[in-house]
Short mmCIF file of C-alpha atoms in Angstrom, two decimals:
data_model
loop_
_atom_site.label_atom_id
_atom_site.label_comp_id
_atom_site.label_asym_id
_atom_site.label_seq_id
_atom_site.Cartn_x
_atom_site.Cartn_y
_atom_site.Cartn_z
CA ILE A 162 27.25 8.35 -73.65
CA GLY A 163 27.19 4.57 -72.34
CA ASP A 164 31.07 4.02 -72.35
CA SER A 165 33.00 2.65 -69.57
CA CYS A 166 34.71 5.53 -66.79
CA ASP A 167 35.85 6.01 -63.91
CA ASP A 168 33.94 8.52 -61.53
CA GLY A 169 36.76 8.65 -59.15
CA ASP A 170 34.51 6.98 -56.43
CA GLY A 171 35.43 3.49 -54.93
CA LEU A 172 31.71 2.94 -53.54
CA THR A 173 30.73 2.70 -56.94
CA GLU A 174 30.78 0.23 -59.52
CA ASN A 175 29.64 -0.12 -63.28
CA ASP A 176 31.16 3.47 -63.90
CA THR A 177 29.25 4.79 -66.99
CA LEU A 178 29.13 8.21 -69.02
CA GLN A 179 26.00 9.56 -68.52
CA GLY A 180 23.58 11.57 -70.63
CA ASP A 181 24.89 15.05 -69.73
CA CYS A 182 28.60 13.19 -70.65
CA SER A 183 29.71 13.20 -66.75
CA CYS A 184 30.77 9.65 -65.23
CA ALA A 185 28.74 7.92 -63.10
CA GLY A 186 28.32 4.33 -61.44
CA THR A 187 26.25 2.42 -59.10
CA ALA A 188 26.58 2.55 -54.98
CA VAL A 189 28.03 -0.19 -54.10
CA VAL A 190 26.49 -2.30 -51.18
CA THR A 191 28.18 -2.64 -48.51
CA CYS A 192 28.79 -4.22 -44.70
CA ASP A 193 28.23 -2.44 -41.68
CA PRO A 194 30.98 0.19 -40.93
CA ILE A 195 34.00 -1.22 -39.90
CA VAL A 196 35.02 0.36 -36.60
CA TRP A 197 39.13 1.32 -36.68
CA SER A 198 41.09 1.75 -33.81
CA ILE A 199 44.38 3.41 -33.38
CA ALA A 200 47.49 1.89 -31.95
CA THR A 201 50.45 2.87 -32.11
CA VAL A 202 53.88 0.25 -31.90
CA ALA A 203 56.75 3.09 -32.02
CA THR A 204 56.40 7.25 -32.96
CA ASN A 205 59.19 9.51 -33.85
CA GLY A 206 60.13 12.49 -31.90
CA ASP A 207 57.01 14.96 -33.38
CA GLY A 208 54.49 11.89 -31.95
CA ASP A 209 52.76 11.22 -34.92
CA VAL A 210 49.63 8.67 -34.97
CA TRP A 211 46.89 7.92 -37.15
CA ILE A 212 44.53 10.21 -37.37
CA ASP A 213 40.99 10.45 -36.93
CA ASN A 214 39.24 13.18 -39.74
CA PHE A 215 35.93 11.84 -38.37
CA ASP A 216 34.37 11.98 -41.96
CA GLY A 217 34.94 8.86 -42.12
CA SER A 218 38.65 9.06 -43.17
CA TYR A 219 42.28 8.86 -41.75
CA SER A 220 45.74 9.75 -41.73
CA ALA A 221 49.23 9.49 -41.41
CA ASN A 222 52.52 11.36 -41.83
CA GLY A 223 55.65 10.17 -40.49
CA TYR A 224 57.47 13.19 -41.15
CA CYS A 225 59.47 15.08 -38.24
CA GLY A 226 61.20 17.38 -40.17
CA GLY A 227 64.44 18.02 -42.12
CA GLY A 228 67.17 15.57 -41.63
CA CYS A 229 64.94 13.59 -39.28
CA ALA A 230 64.96 9.80 -39.92
CA GLU A 231 63.29 7.80 -36.86
CA PRO A 232 61.54 4.74 -37.34
CA VAL A 233 57.64 4.87 -36.82
CA ASP A 234 54.96 2.03 -36.91
CA LEU A 235 51.63 3.19 -36.88
CA TRP A 236 48.47 1.24 -36.83
CA LEU A 237 44.96 1.10 -37.94
CA VAL A 238 43.18 -2.08 -36.60
CA SER A 239 39.74 -2.99 -37.03
CA ASN A 240 37.03 -4.66 -34.44
CA GLY A 241 36.77 -8.34 -34.55
CA PHE A 242 34.98 -10.46 -37.25
CA ASP A 243 33.62 -14.04 -37.86
CA TYR A 244 34.13 -15.30 -41.11
CA SER A 245 33.04 -18.41 -40.19
CA ALA A 246 30.47 -18.52 -43.11
CA VAL A 247 31.55 -15.76 -45.50
CA THR A 248 32.52 -17.04 -48.85
CA THR A 249 32.46 -13.47 -50.77
CA SER A 250 34.35 -10.52 -49.44
CA ASN A 251 36.38 -7.52 -50.28
CA LEU A 252 37.46 -4.42 -48.94
CA LEU A 253 36.70 -1.30 -50.71
CA PHE A 254 39.30 1.93 -49.66
CA GLU A 255 40.86 4.78 -51.44
CA LEU A 256 44.64 6.37 -50.53
CA VAL A 257 45.73 9.74 -51.38
CA GLU A 258 49.63 9.53 -50.97
CA ASP A 259 52.17 12.32 -50.66
CA PHE A 260 56.01 11.93 -51.12
CA ALA A 261 55.87 7.85 -52.24
CA ALA A 262 58.40 6.69 -49.28
CA THR A 263 56.34 4.36 -47.99
CA THR A 264 54.23 1.45 -48.01
CA LEU A 265 51.21 1.03 -46.50
CA ASP A 266 50.40 -2.65 -45.32
CA LEU A 267 47.39 -4.26 -45.27
CA GLN A 268 47.20 -7.61 -42.73
CA TYR A 269 44.87 -10.07 -41.09
CA THR A 270 45.62 -11.60 -37.62
CA THR A 271 43.27 -14.47 -35.66
CA SER A 272 44.20 -12.93 -31.92
CA TYR A 273 44.52 -9.72 -31.05
CA ALA A 274 44.51 -8.54 -27.88
CA GLY A 275 44.96 -4.64 -28.46
CA ASP A 276 48.97 -4.47 -29.18
CA PRO A 277 49.65 -4.86 -32.68
CA ALA A 278 53.86 -6.07 -31.79
CA ALA A 279 51.99 -8.69 -30.15
CA ALA A 280 50.48 -10.50 -32.82
CA THR A 281 50.62 -12.72 -35.44
CA TRP A 282 49.98 -10.64 -38.83
CA THR A 283 49.60 -12.24 -42.09
CA SER A 284 49.47 -9.77 -45.43
CA LEU A 285 46.94 -9.50 -47.96
CA GLY A 286 49.10 -6.62 -49.72
CA THR A 287 51.02 -3.54 -49.78
CA TYR A 288 49.84 -0.45 -51.64
CA ASP A 289 52.37 2.32 -52.21
CA ALA A 290 50.21 4.59 -54.55
CA ALA A 291 46.73 6.74 -54.90
CA GLY A 292 43.70 5.41 -56.12
CA SER A 293 40.42 2.93 -55.63
CA PHE A 294 41.27 -0.69 -54.34
CA SER A 295 39.19 -3.55 -53.75
CA ALA A 296 41.73 -6.58 -51.36
CA ASP A 297 40.30 -9.71 -51.72
CA LEU A 298 39.33 -11.33 -48.69
CA ALA A 299 39.45 -14.43 -49.53
CA ALA A 300 42.03 -15.71 -46.46
CA LEU A 301 39.79 -15.13 -44.26
CA THR A 302 37.30 -17.66 -44.84
CA GLY A 303 36.46 -20.00 -42.17
CA SER A 304 37.95 -18.11 -39.36
CA SER A 305 35.75 -17.66 -36.53
CA GLU A 306 38.05 -14.04 -35.53
CA VAL A 307 40.09 -12.13 -37.41
CA TYR A 308 40.98 -8.64 -37.23
CA LEU A 309 42.29 -6.35 -40.04
CA GLY A 310 45.35 -4.29 -39.84
CA LEU A 311 46.91 -1.17 -41.98
CA GLN A 312 50.37 -1.08 -41.11
CA TYR A 313 52.30 2.45 -41.52
CA ALA A 314 55.71 1.67 -41.04
CA ASP A 315 58.98 3.55 -42.19
CA ASP A 316 62.48 3.75 -40.75
CA GLY A 317 62.64 7.48 -42.34
CA ALA A 318 66.10 6.95 -44.25
CA ASP A 319 64.60 7.91 -47.37
CA GLY A 320 61.72 10.24 -45.91
CA TYR A 321 58.07 9.29 -45.34
CA SER A 322 54.74 9.06 -46.88
CA GLY A 323 51.78 10.83 -45.84
CA PHE A 324 48.88 8.64 -46.30
CA THR A 325 44.92 9.57 -46.52
CA LEU A 326 42.56 6.32 -46.61
CA SER A 327 39.08 6.91 -47.21
CA ASN A 328 35.59 5.43 -48.54
CA ILE A 329 36.79 2.71 -46.31
CA ALA A 330 33.73 -0.80 -46.83
CA LEU A 331 33.51 -4.16 -46.54
CA THR A 332 31.69 -5.62 -49.71
CA GLY A 333 30.11 -8.77 -50.49
CA ASP A 334 29.30 -11.78 -47.71
CA CYS A 335 29.21 -9.25 -44.51
CA PRO A 336 30.67 -11.24 -41.69
CA ALA A 337 29.12 -11.14 -38.18
CA ASP A 338 30.88 -8.82 -35.76
CA VAL A 339 33.32 -10.67 -32.82
CA THR A 340 32.53 -9.86 -29.00
CA VAL A 341 35.93 -8.96 -27.69
CA PHE A 342 36.58 -9.75 -23.94
CA GLU A 343 38.51 -7.10 -21.71
CA CYS A 344 39.22 -10.34 -20.06
CA PRO A 345 39.15 -12.97 -22.71
CA THR A 346 40.31 -15.77 -20.52
CA GLU A 347 37.07 -14.98 -18.36
CA MET A 348 35.09 -14.13 -21.52
CA ALA A 349 33.84 -10.97 -18.85
CA ASN A 350 34.88 -7.18 -19.49
CA PHE A 351 35.24 -5.69 -16.03
CA GLY A 352 32.15 -4.99 -13.95
CA ASP A 353 30.81 -8.09 -15.19
CA SER A 354 29.37 -10.43 -12.76
CA CYS A 355 30.75 -13.28 -11.24
CA ASP A 356 31.57 -15.75 -8.21
CA ASP A 357 34.46 -15.28 -6.20
CA ALA A 358 33.93 -18.55 -4.41
CA ASP A 359 33.24 -16.88 -1.16
CA ALA A 360 30.33 -17.19 0.63
CA THR A 361 30.70 -13.83 2.92
CA THR A 362 30.80 -12.29 0.04
CA PHE A 363 27.78 -10.27 -2.60
CA ASP A 364 28.13 -8.46 -5.50
CA ASP A 365 31.08 -10.40 -7.38
CA ILE A 366 32.35 -8.44 -10.24
CA ILE A 367 36.10 -8.57 -12.65
CA LEU A 368 37.77 -6.21 -11.53
CA GLY A 369 40.32 -3.96 -13.73
CA ASP A 370 43.14 -7.18 -13.02
CA CYS A 371 40.48 -9.61 -14.86
CA THR A 372 39.68 -11.05 -10.88
CA CYS A 373 36.76 -11.50 -9.43
CA ALA A 374 35.67 -10.29 -6.32
CA GLY A 375 32.52 -8.84 -3.81
CA THR A 376 32.15 -6.96 -1.38
CA ALA A 377 32.05 -8.80 2.62
CA PHE A 378 28.42 -8.87 3.81
CA ASP A 379 27.82 -6.29 7.44
CA CYS A 380 26.96 -9.94 8.61
CA PRO A 381 28.76 -12.85 7.61
CA THR A 382 27.68 -15.08 9.99
CA GLU A 383 23.96 -14.32 8.74
CA LEU A 384 25.33 -13.61 4.44
CA ALA A 385 23.21 -10.59 5.37
CA ASN A 386 23.75 -6.56 5.32
CA PHE A 387 22.63 -3.91 7.69
CA GLY A 388 18.84 -3.42 6.81
CA ASP A 389 18.74 -6.42 4.71
CA ALA A 390 14.93 -8.50 4.69
CA CYS A 391 15.09 -11.46 7.24
CA ASP A 392 12.59 -12.87 10.28
CA ASP A 393 12.57 -12.83 13.26
CA ALA A 394 9.90 -15.39 13.91
CA ASN A 395 8.10 -13.14 15.44
CA ALA A 396 4.62 -12.79 13.90
CA MET A 397 3.83 -10.04 15.14
CA THR A 398 5.70 -8.14 13.72
CA THR A 399 6.52 -6.54 10.30
CA SER A 400 8.90 -5.36 8.06
CA ASP A 401 11.87 -7.79 9.62
CA ILE A 402 15.51 -6.20 8.87
CA ILE A 403 18.90 -7.08 9.32
CA GLN A 404 19.63 -4.86 13.03
CA GLY A 405 22.99 -2.77 13.19
CA ASP A 406 24.37 -5.50 15.91
CA CYS A 407 23.34 -8.18 13.21
CA SER A 408 20.24 -9.42 14.72
CA CYS A 409 16.78 -9.55 12.72
CA ALA A 410 13.64 -7.81 14.11
CA GLY A 411 10.86 -6.07 13.01
CA THR A 412 8.28 -3.24 13.79
CA PRO A 413 5.44 -4.15 16.45
CA PHE A 414 2.38 -4.44 14.75
CA VAL A 415 -0.37 -1.25 15.14
CA LEU A 416 -2.98 -2.93 15.75
CA ALA A 417 -6.09 -1.41 14.47
CA ASN A 418 -9.26 -2.42 16.52
CA ASP A 419 -11.50 -1.69 13.55
CA LEU A 420 -13.58 -4.92 14.02
CA ILE A 421 -15.85 -5.31 16.71
CA ILE A 422 -18.44 -8.44 18.39
CA THR A 423 -21.77 -6.25 18.08
CA ALA A 424 -23.69 -9.58 18.17
CA VAL A 425 -23.83 -13.63 18.91
CA PHE A 426 -26.74 -15.37 18.48
CA ASP A 427 -28.03 -19.11 18.23
CA GLY A 428 -31.84 -18.77 16.31
CA SER A 429 -34.84 -20.86 17.00
CA LEU A 430 -35.74 -22.63 13.89
CA PRO A 431 -35.03 -26.66 13.92
CA GLY A 432 -31.55 -27.75 14.93
CA GLY A 433 -31.09 -24.48 16.85
CA THR A 434 -30.02 -22.47 13.51
CA PRO A 435 -28.79 -19.99 12.32
CA LYS A 436 -26.19 -19.32 14.56
CA GLY A 437 -23.12 -16.66 14.23
CA VAL A 438 -21.91 -13.69 14.73
CA GLU A 439 -22.84 -9.82 13.88
CA VAL A 440 -19.34 -8.12 13.29
CA TYR A 441 -19.32 -3.89 12.93
CA VAL A 442 -16.62 -2.20 10.65
CA VAL A 443 -14.95 1.02 12.68
CA ASN A 444 -12.84 2.39 10.32
CA GLU A 445 -12.57 1.61 6.64
CA ILE A 446 -10.87 -2.44 6.17
CA THR A 447 -8.63 -2.60 2.63
CA ASP A 448 -7.83 -6.54 3.83
CA LEU A 449 -9.95 -7.85 6.10
CA SER A 450 -7.25 -11.44 5.57
CA VAL A 451 -5.56 -9.71 8.79
CA TYR A 452 -8.60 -10.50 11.14
CA GLY A 453 -10.08 -13.52 11.94
CA LEU A 454 -12.63 -15.68 14.38
CA ALA A 455 -12.39 -18.77 17.10
CA SER A 456 -15.56 -20.12 19.08
CA ILE A 457 -14.54 -21.49 22.96
CA THR A 458 -17.20 -24.39 23.08
CA ASN A 459 -18.28 -25.15 26.28
CA GLY A 460 -14.98 -23.36 28.67
CA GLN A 461 -12.45 -25.32 27.24
CA GLY A 462 -10.52 -22.71 26.70
CA SER A 463 -9.07 -20.92 23.34
CA PRO A 464 -8.54 -22.84 20.23
CA GLY A 465 -6.36 -20.09 18.91
CA GLN A 466 -7.29 -18.60 15.41
CA GLU A 467 -9.66 -20.76 13.13
CA PHE A 468 -11.35 -18.82 11.13
CA THR A 469 -9.50 -16.10 8.75
CA PHE A 470 -11.32 -13.78 6.21
CA PRO A 471 -11.16 -13.59 2.90
CA ALA A 472 -8.58 -10.60 1.77
CA ASP A 473 -12.13 -8.32 1.19
CA PRO A 474 -12.32 -4.54 1.65
CA ALA A 475 -14.79 -3.25 4.04
CA ALA A 476 -16.49 0.08 4.31
CA ALA A 477 -16.39 1.60 7.52
CA GLY A 478 -19.66 1.58 9.38
CA ASP A 479 -20.67 -1.85 7.96
CA PHE A 480 -21.95 -4.93 9.45
CA ILE A 481 -20.56 -8.33 8.82
CA TYR A 482 -22.50 -11.81 9.60
CA VAL A 483 -20.75 -14.69 10.08
CA THR A 484 -22.98 -18.22 10.16
CA ALA A 485 -22.88 -21.63 9.68
CA ASN A 486 -26.07 -21.75 8.62
CA ASP A 487 -26.60 -19.80 4.98
CA LEU A 488 -30.23 -20.83 4.31
CA ASP A 489 -31.29 -20.62 8.01
CA PHE A 490 -29.70 -17.53 8.17
CA ASP A 491 -31.81 -15.95 4.93
CA THR A 492 -35.41 -17.55 6.49
CA PHE A 493 -34.39 -16.46 9.63
CA PHE A 494 -33.17 -12.33 9.10
CA GLY A 495 -34.74 -11.83 5.66
CA PHE A 496 -31.20 -11.17 3.93
CA GLY A 497 -28.36 -12.77 3.36
CA GLU A 498 -24.86 -13.38 5.31
CA ASN A 499 -21.36 -12.32 4.33
CA TYR A 500 -19.67 -15.38 5.17
CA VAL A 501 -20.00 -18.94 6.19
CA THR A 502 -18.04 -21.00 8.05
CA GLY A 503 -18.49 -24.26 10.67
CA VAL A 504 -16.58 -22.32 12.83
CA MET A 505 -20.03 -20.59 13.74
CA GLY A 506 -21.80 -23.83 14.75
CA ILE A 507 -22.50 -22.69 18.54
CA ASN A 508 -24.47 -22.86 21.07
CA GLY A 509 -25.98 -20.85 23.73
CA ASP A 510 -23.55 -21.18 26.21
CA ASP A 511 -19.93 -20.46 24.02
CA ALA A 512 -17.80 -17.38 23.82
CA ILE A 513 -16.47 -15.91 20.89
CA GLU A 514 -13.00 -14.35 20.09
CA LEU A 515 -11.92 -11.99 16.87
CA TYR A 516 -8.70 -11.54 16.03
CA GLU A 517 -6.21 -9.08 14.39
CA GLN A 518 -2.99 -10.13 13.01
CA GLY A 519 -3.30 -12.96 15.63
CA THR A 520 -3.91 -11.24 18.15
CA VAL A 521 -7.31 -10.98 20.41
CA ILE A 522 -8.60 -7.99 20.01
CA ASP A 523 -12.75 -8.24 20.76
CA VAL A 524 -14.27 -11.55 23.04
CA PHE A 525 -17.71 -12.43 24.04
CA GLY A 526 -18.12 -14.78 26.56
CA GLU A 527 -15.71 -16.44 29.41
CA ILE A 528 -13.46 -19.00 27.35
CA ASP A 529 -12.27 -20.53 30.20
CA ASN A 530 -16.17 -21.31 31.56
CA ASP A 531 -19.24 -23.04 30.56
CA GLY A 532 -21.79 -19.80 29.59
CA THR A 533 -24.61 -22.71 31.20
CA GLY A 534 -26.96 -20.90 33.50
CA THR A 535 -24.46 -17.47 33.77
CA ALA A 536 -26.07 -14.19 32.76
CA TRP A 537 -24.77 -13.60 29.34
CA GLU A 538 -26.07 -17.02 28.38
CA TYR A 539 -28.07 -16.86 25.38
CA GLN A 540 -29.43 -20.26 24.49
CA ASP A 541 -32.00 -19.77 21.83
CA GLY A 542 -31.57 -15.83 22.01
CA TRP A 543 -28.61 -13.67 21.23
CA ALA A 544 -26.80 -10.52 22.89
CA TYR A 545 -25.73 -7.64 21.38
CA ARG A 546 -23.20 -4.81 22.31
CA ASN A 547 -23.91 -1.95 23.83
CA CYS A 548 -23.53 2.04 22.16
CA GLU A 549 -20.43 3.40 22.56
CA THR A 550 -18.36 -0.31 23.86
CA GLY A 551 -15.75 -2.35 22.38
CA PRO A 552 -13.52 -3.51 21.12
CA ASP A 553 -12.53 -4.91 24.72
CA GLY A 554 -9.52 -7.07 24.06
CA SER A 555 -9.35 -10.59 25.65
CA THR A 556 -11.39 -9.39 28.57
CA PHE A 557 -15.07 -10.10 28.62
CA VAL A 558 -17.09 -7.34 29.75
CA GLU A 559 -20.52 -8.46 30.61
CA ALA A 560 -21.47 -5.04 31.75
CA ASN A 561 -21.00 -3.80 27.70
CA TRP A 562 -23.63 -6.73 26.64
CA SER A 563 -27.59 -6.57 26.64
CA PHE A 564 -29.08 -10.09 26.69
CA SER A 565 -32.52 -11.24 25.42
CA GLY A 566 -32.60 -14.19 28.00
CA VAL A 567 -32.62 -18.02 26.89
CA ASN A 568 -35.41 -18.47 24.37
CA GLY A 569 -35.37 -14.99 23.80
CA LEU A 570 -35.75 -15.76 19.90
CA GLU A 571 -38.76 -18.51 20.83
CA GLY A 572 -42.06 -17.38 19.82
CA GLY A 573 -42.21 -16.94 15.99
CA THR A 574 -40.93 -18.43 12.61
CA ASP A 575 -38.21 -15.17 12.21
CA ASN A 576 -36.22 -12.79 14.11
CA ALA A 577 -39.20 -10.45 13.34
CA THR A 578 -41.66 -12.71 15.20
CA ALA A 579 -39.76 -13.97 17.85
CA ALA A 580 -40.52 -12.90 21.79
CA SER A 581 -37.39 -10.33 21.63
CA PRO A 582 -36.17 -9.60 18.33
CA LEU A 583 -32.31 -9.15 17.76
CA PRO A 584 -31.81 -5.84 17.14
CA VAL A 585 -30.12 -6.44 13.87
CA GLY A 586 -27.18 -3.75 12.93
CA SER A 587 -28.28 -1.02 15.96
CA TYR A 588 -25.06 -1.02 17.42
CA MET A 589 -23.37 2.56 17.21
CA THR A 590 -19.99 3.50 18.58
CA THR A 591 -21.57 6.63 19.93
CA CYS A 592 -24.55 6.56 21.89
CA ALA A 593 -27.61 9.05 20.95
CA ALA A 594 -28.48 11.68 22.61
CA MET A 595 -31.25 10.55 24.80
CA GLY A 596 -34.94 12.83 23.39
CA GLY A 597 -37.28 13.42 25.00
CA CYS A 598 -39.84 15.86 27.42
CA ILE A 599 -36.99 17.82 29.97
CA ASP A 600 -39.54 20.29 31.57
CA GLU A 601 -40.48 18.93 34.90
CA ASN A 602 -43.76 20.58 34.89
CA ALA A 603 -45.05 18.84 31.94
CA SER A 604 -47.24 15.14 32.47
CA ASN A 605 -44.59 12.85 30.84
CA TYR A 606 -41.36 14.94 32.15
CA ASP A 607 -38.84 12.17 31.25
CA MET A 608 -35.71 12.45 33.98
CA ALA A 609 -33.20 10.61 31.41
CA ALA A 610 -33.84 13.37 28.86
CA VAL A 611 -31.12 15.06 27.73
CA ILE A 612 -32.57 16.80 24.39
CA ASP A 613 -36.65 18.58 24.45
CA ASP A 614 -37.56 16.61 21.65
CA GLY A 615 -41.02 18.41 21.38
CA SER A 616 -42.91 15.84 23.02
CA CYS A 617 -43.67 17.43 26.65
CA GLU A 618 -47.49 17.23 27.33
CA TYR A 619 -49.38 19.31 30.27
CA LEU A 620 -52.62 17.30 31.23
CA GLY A 621 -54.52 18.51 34.39
CA CYS A 622 -57.97 20.31 35.42
CA THR A 623 -57.53 23.70 33.55
CA ASP A 624 -61.07 25.05 35.11
CA TYR A 625 -59.90 27.52 37.88
CA LEU A 626 -63.11 26.92 39.57
CA PHE A 627 -61.98 23.63 40.50
CA VAL A 628 -59.67 22.55 43.31
CA GLU A 629 -57.52 20.05 40.97
CA TYR A 630 -56.59 23.11 38.92
CA ASN A 631 -53.70 22.72 37.20
CA PRO A 632 -52.02 26.44 36.23
CA TYR A 633 -49.56 24.62 33.78
CA ALA A 634 -52.24 22.32 32.45
CA LEU A 635 -52.58 23.24 28.57
CA THR A 636 -54.84 20.50 27.46
CA ASP A 637 -57.99 18.98 30.09
CA ASP A 638 -57.35 15.56 31.12
CA GLY A 639 -61.41 15.76 32.85
CA SER A 640 -59.93 15.65 36.55
CA CYS A 641 -61.82 18.40 37.46
CA SER A 642 -64.03 17.24 40.14
CA VAL A 643 -64.58 19.42 43.36
CA LEU A 644 -65.74 22.85 43.33
CA VAL A 645 -64.08 25.82 45.07
CA VAL A 646 -65.51 26.61 48.07
CA LEU A 647 -63.79 29.87 49.80
CA GLY A 648 -63.88 30.63 53.43
CA CYS A 649 -62.32 29.49 56.81
CA ILE A 650 -61.08 26.04 57.15
CA TYR A 651 -59.96 26.43 60.12
CA ASP A 652 -62.25 24.85 63.06
CA SER A 653 -60.99 26.78 66.29
CA ALA A 654 -61.16 29.89 64.64
CA ASP A 655 -64.42 32.06 65.27
CA ASN A 656 -65.93 31.92 62.03
CA TYR A 657 -65.12 28.33 60.83
CA ASP A 658 -66.83 27.87 57.52
CA VAL A 659 -67.32 23.67 57.31
CA SER A 660 -68.27 23.77 53.88
CA ALA A 661 -65.18 25.90 52.90
CA ASN A 662 -62.37 23.95 50.78
CA VAL A 663 -60.16 27.08 49.91
CA ASP A 664 -58.80 29.03 52.68
CA ASP A 665 -59.63 32.94 51.84
CA ASP A 666 -57.84 34.17 54.92
CA SER A 667 -60.82 35.29 56.53
CA CYS A 668 -60.87 33.56 59.71
CA ILE A 669 -60.97 35.27 62.89
CA PHE A 670 -59.91 33.97 66.23
CA SER A 671 -60.70 35.53 69.73
CA GLY A 672 -58.95 35.32 72.75
CA ASN A 673 -55.89 34.04 70.76
CA SER A 674 -53.03 33.70 73.23
CA CYS A 675 -50.84 33.51 69.78
CA PRO A 676 -51.18 36.86 68.27
CA GLY A 677 -49.15 36.06 65.27
CA ASP A 678 -50.85 33.00 64.48
CA PHE A 679 -53.31 34.06 61.91
CA THR A 680 -54.09 30.19 60.65
CA GLY A 681 -54.55 29.26 64.17
CA ASP A 682 -52.90 26.06 63.95
CA GLY A 683 -51.29 26.44 66.95
CA PHE A 684 -47.81 27.21 65.10
CA ILE A 685 -46.29 30.52 63.62
CA ASN A 686 -45.29 30.15 60.06
CA VAL A 687 -44.98 30.75 56.93
CA SER A 688 -48.37 29.80 56.36
CA ASP A 689 -49.67 32.93 58.82
CA LEU A 690 -47.90 35.15 56.11
CA GLY A 691 -50.88 35.15 53.70
CA GLY A 692 -53.17 36.17 56.95
CA PHE A 693 -51.39 38.82 57.95
CA LEU A 694 -50.59 39.95 54.12
CA GLY A 695 -54.54 40.14 53.76
CA ALA A 696 -55.07 41.98 56.81
CA PHE A 697 -52.00 44.10 56.29
CA GLY A 698 -53.48 47.89 56.08
CA THR A 699 -56.64 47.32 56.80
CA GLU A 700 -58.59 49.05 60.29
CA CYS A 701 -59.80 47.86 63.02
CA GLU A 702 -63.19 48.81 64.39
#
């Protein structure tokens, strides 16, 4: 036990007899597996080549039948290695040979392009018998690119050997792999990016013949293809692309009109502050920065967008307050503003523009006219948009606004105590239906009301014994004053009663030239029906 032996495994070393009298060694530390490629310089009529057995072994046999003597030149060529930093290296392999007629030659070359016959090879040793071998590769040290080759060559004159090569491995210092380019001169592979030096092409790649070529642009002058992004220099379009005629065009913006100017104010604190606007959010906005404002001083015309909202979101139904005076705004209105900008340093005769994507979508005031003395002037006051109006585009619609009048915000120390407080946050996109009393018989009937809100009041004299009696009245308002006196109230009647104030159809007329005139007023009309019906069916004396 412990004596040297040979376990028949070329990938072990220091083989010794074990306690069970078997022979075993220590596994040799090997480098990464070698990648072998099969190459053929010459073959026989049988087409014999090296065969990959897919178990790490390779086989070759040039035998082509009795009496066949055809030359073969068969190769196994390794991947490329970099031996620049390698000092110790061996190639281990095992051979099984049949017939002992052919020699296997281990060689190396420093340049290989896929054809063994075109390379210059140097032999490292020949093998013509079975066994486990360790080939010294010291000759490769210092080479930055080197390939190993195992050549099976025979003219067949004295027969052919059959070789099986297995347990192939590199030991010692492991070399690095060498990158082998399909196009060595270009140091590139087929399909790699390159530059064909033609500005009218794109996606240049290495072709199968190692030349560089690209695909011509659809629009060579623009160096672009149909559908490529471009800039049509139109701020009112988006998603600009190259068209089929090589022009650049975008899709016009669809304006959402989701902001509306709802109030403009010129405060009454010292200096005429706070100054600013209230803006209403119609629908949810994810990015306010597509909107902006401008102020027009004394009718001098639009200066273009001067203030751009930050890229903040806004919820539907929000009111946004923009002012030039943050502290005075807080003091006057009792809550904080949203944004502060000097653009809102307006006076009561200045107009306001609201922009979306650079286009005016709403305006207050006439941009080309000073508001002084006009109906829309709001000095020390305010203007508030009427419900269910706006945005109005670039045309000011005065009828869509209500005004405090000049000095409407005077008379107090804040909005709540002003003579005419600004109706902050009261704008509605749909006017609420007017509630009120809709019964025409009620004392407080409101002809403008469309919804009965239960407020109807029925006031009047509730005592039927008085002339002022109101049959609809539910609440006596103290108006009863003259008692009812029944009798004949027509002075032409024979029985006229001067004290009567309510006719009881008792009048008697003698010598009446107008028999149908029961009331004796000289006319026969509806009022006579009462007397007729009252007498109808009675028996005359």
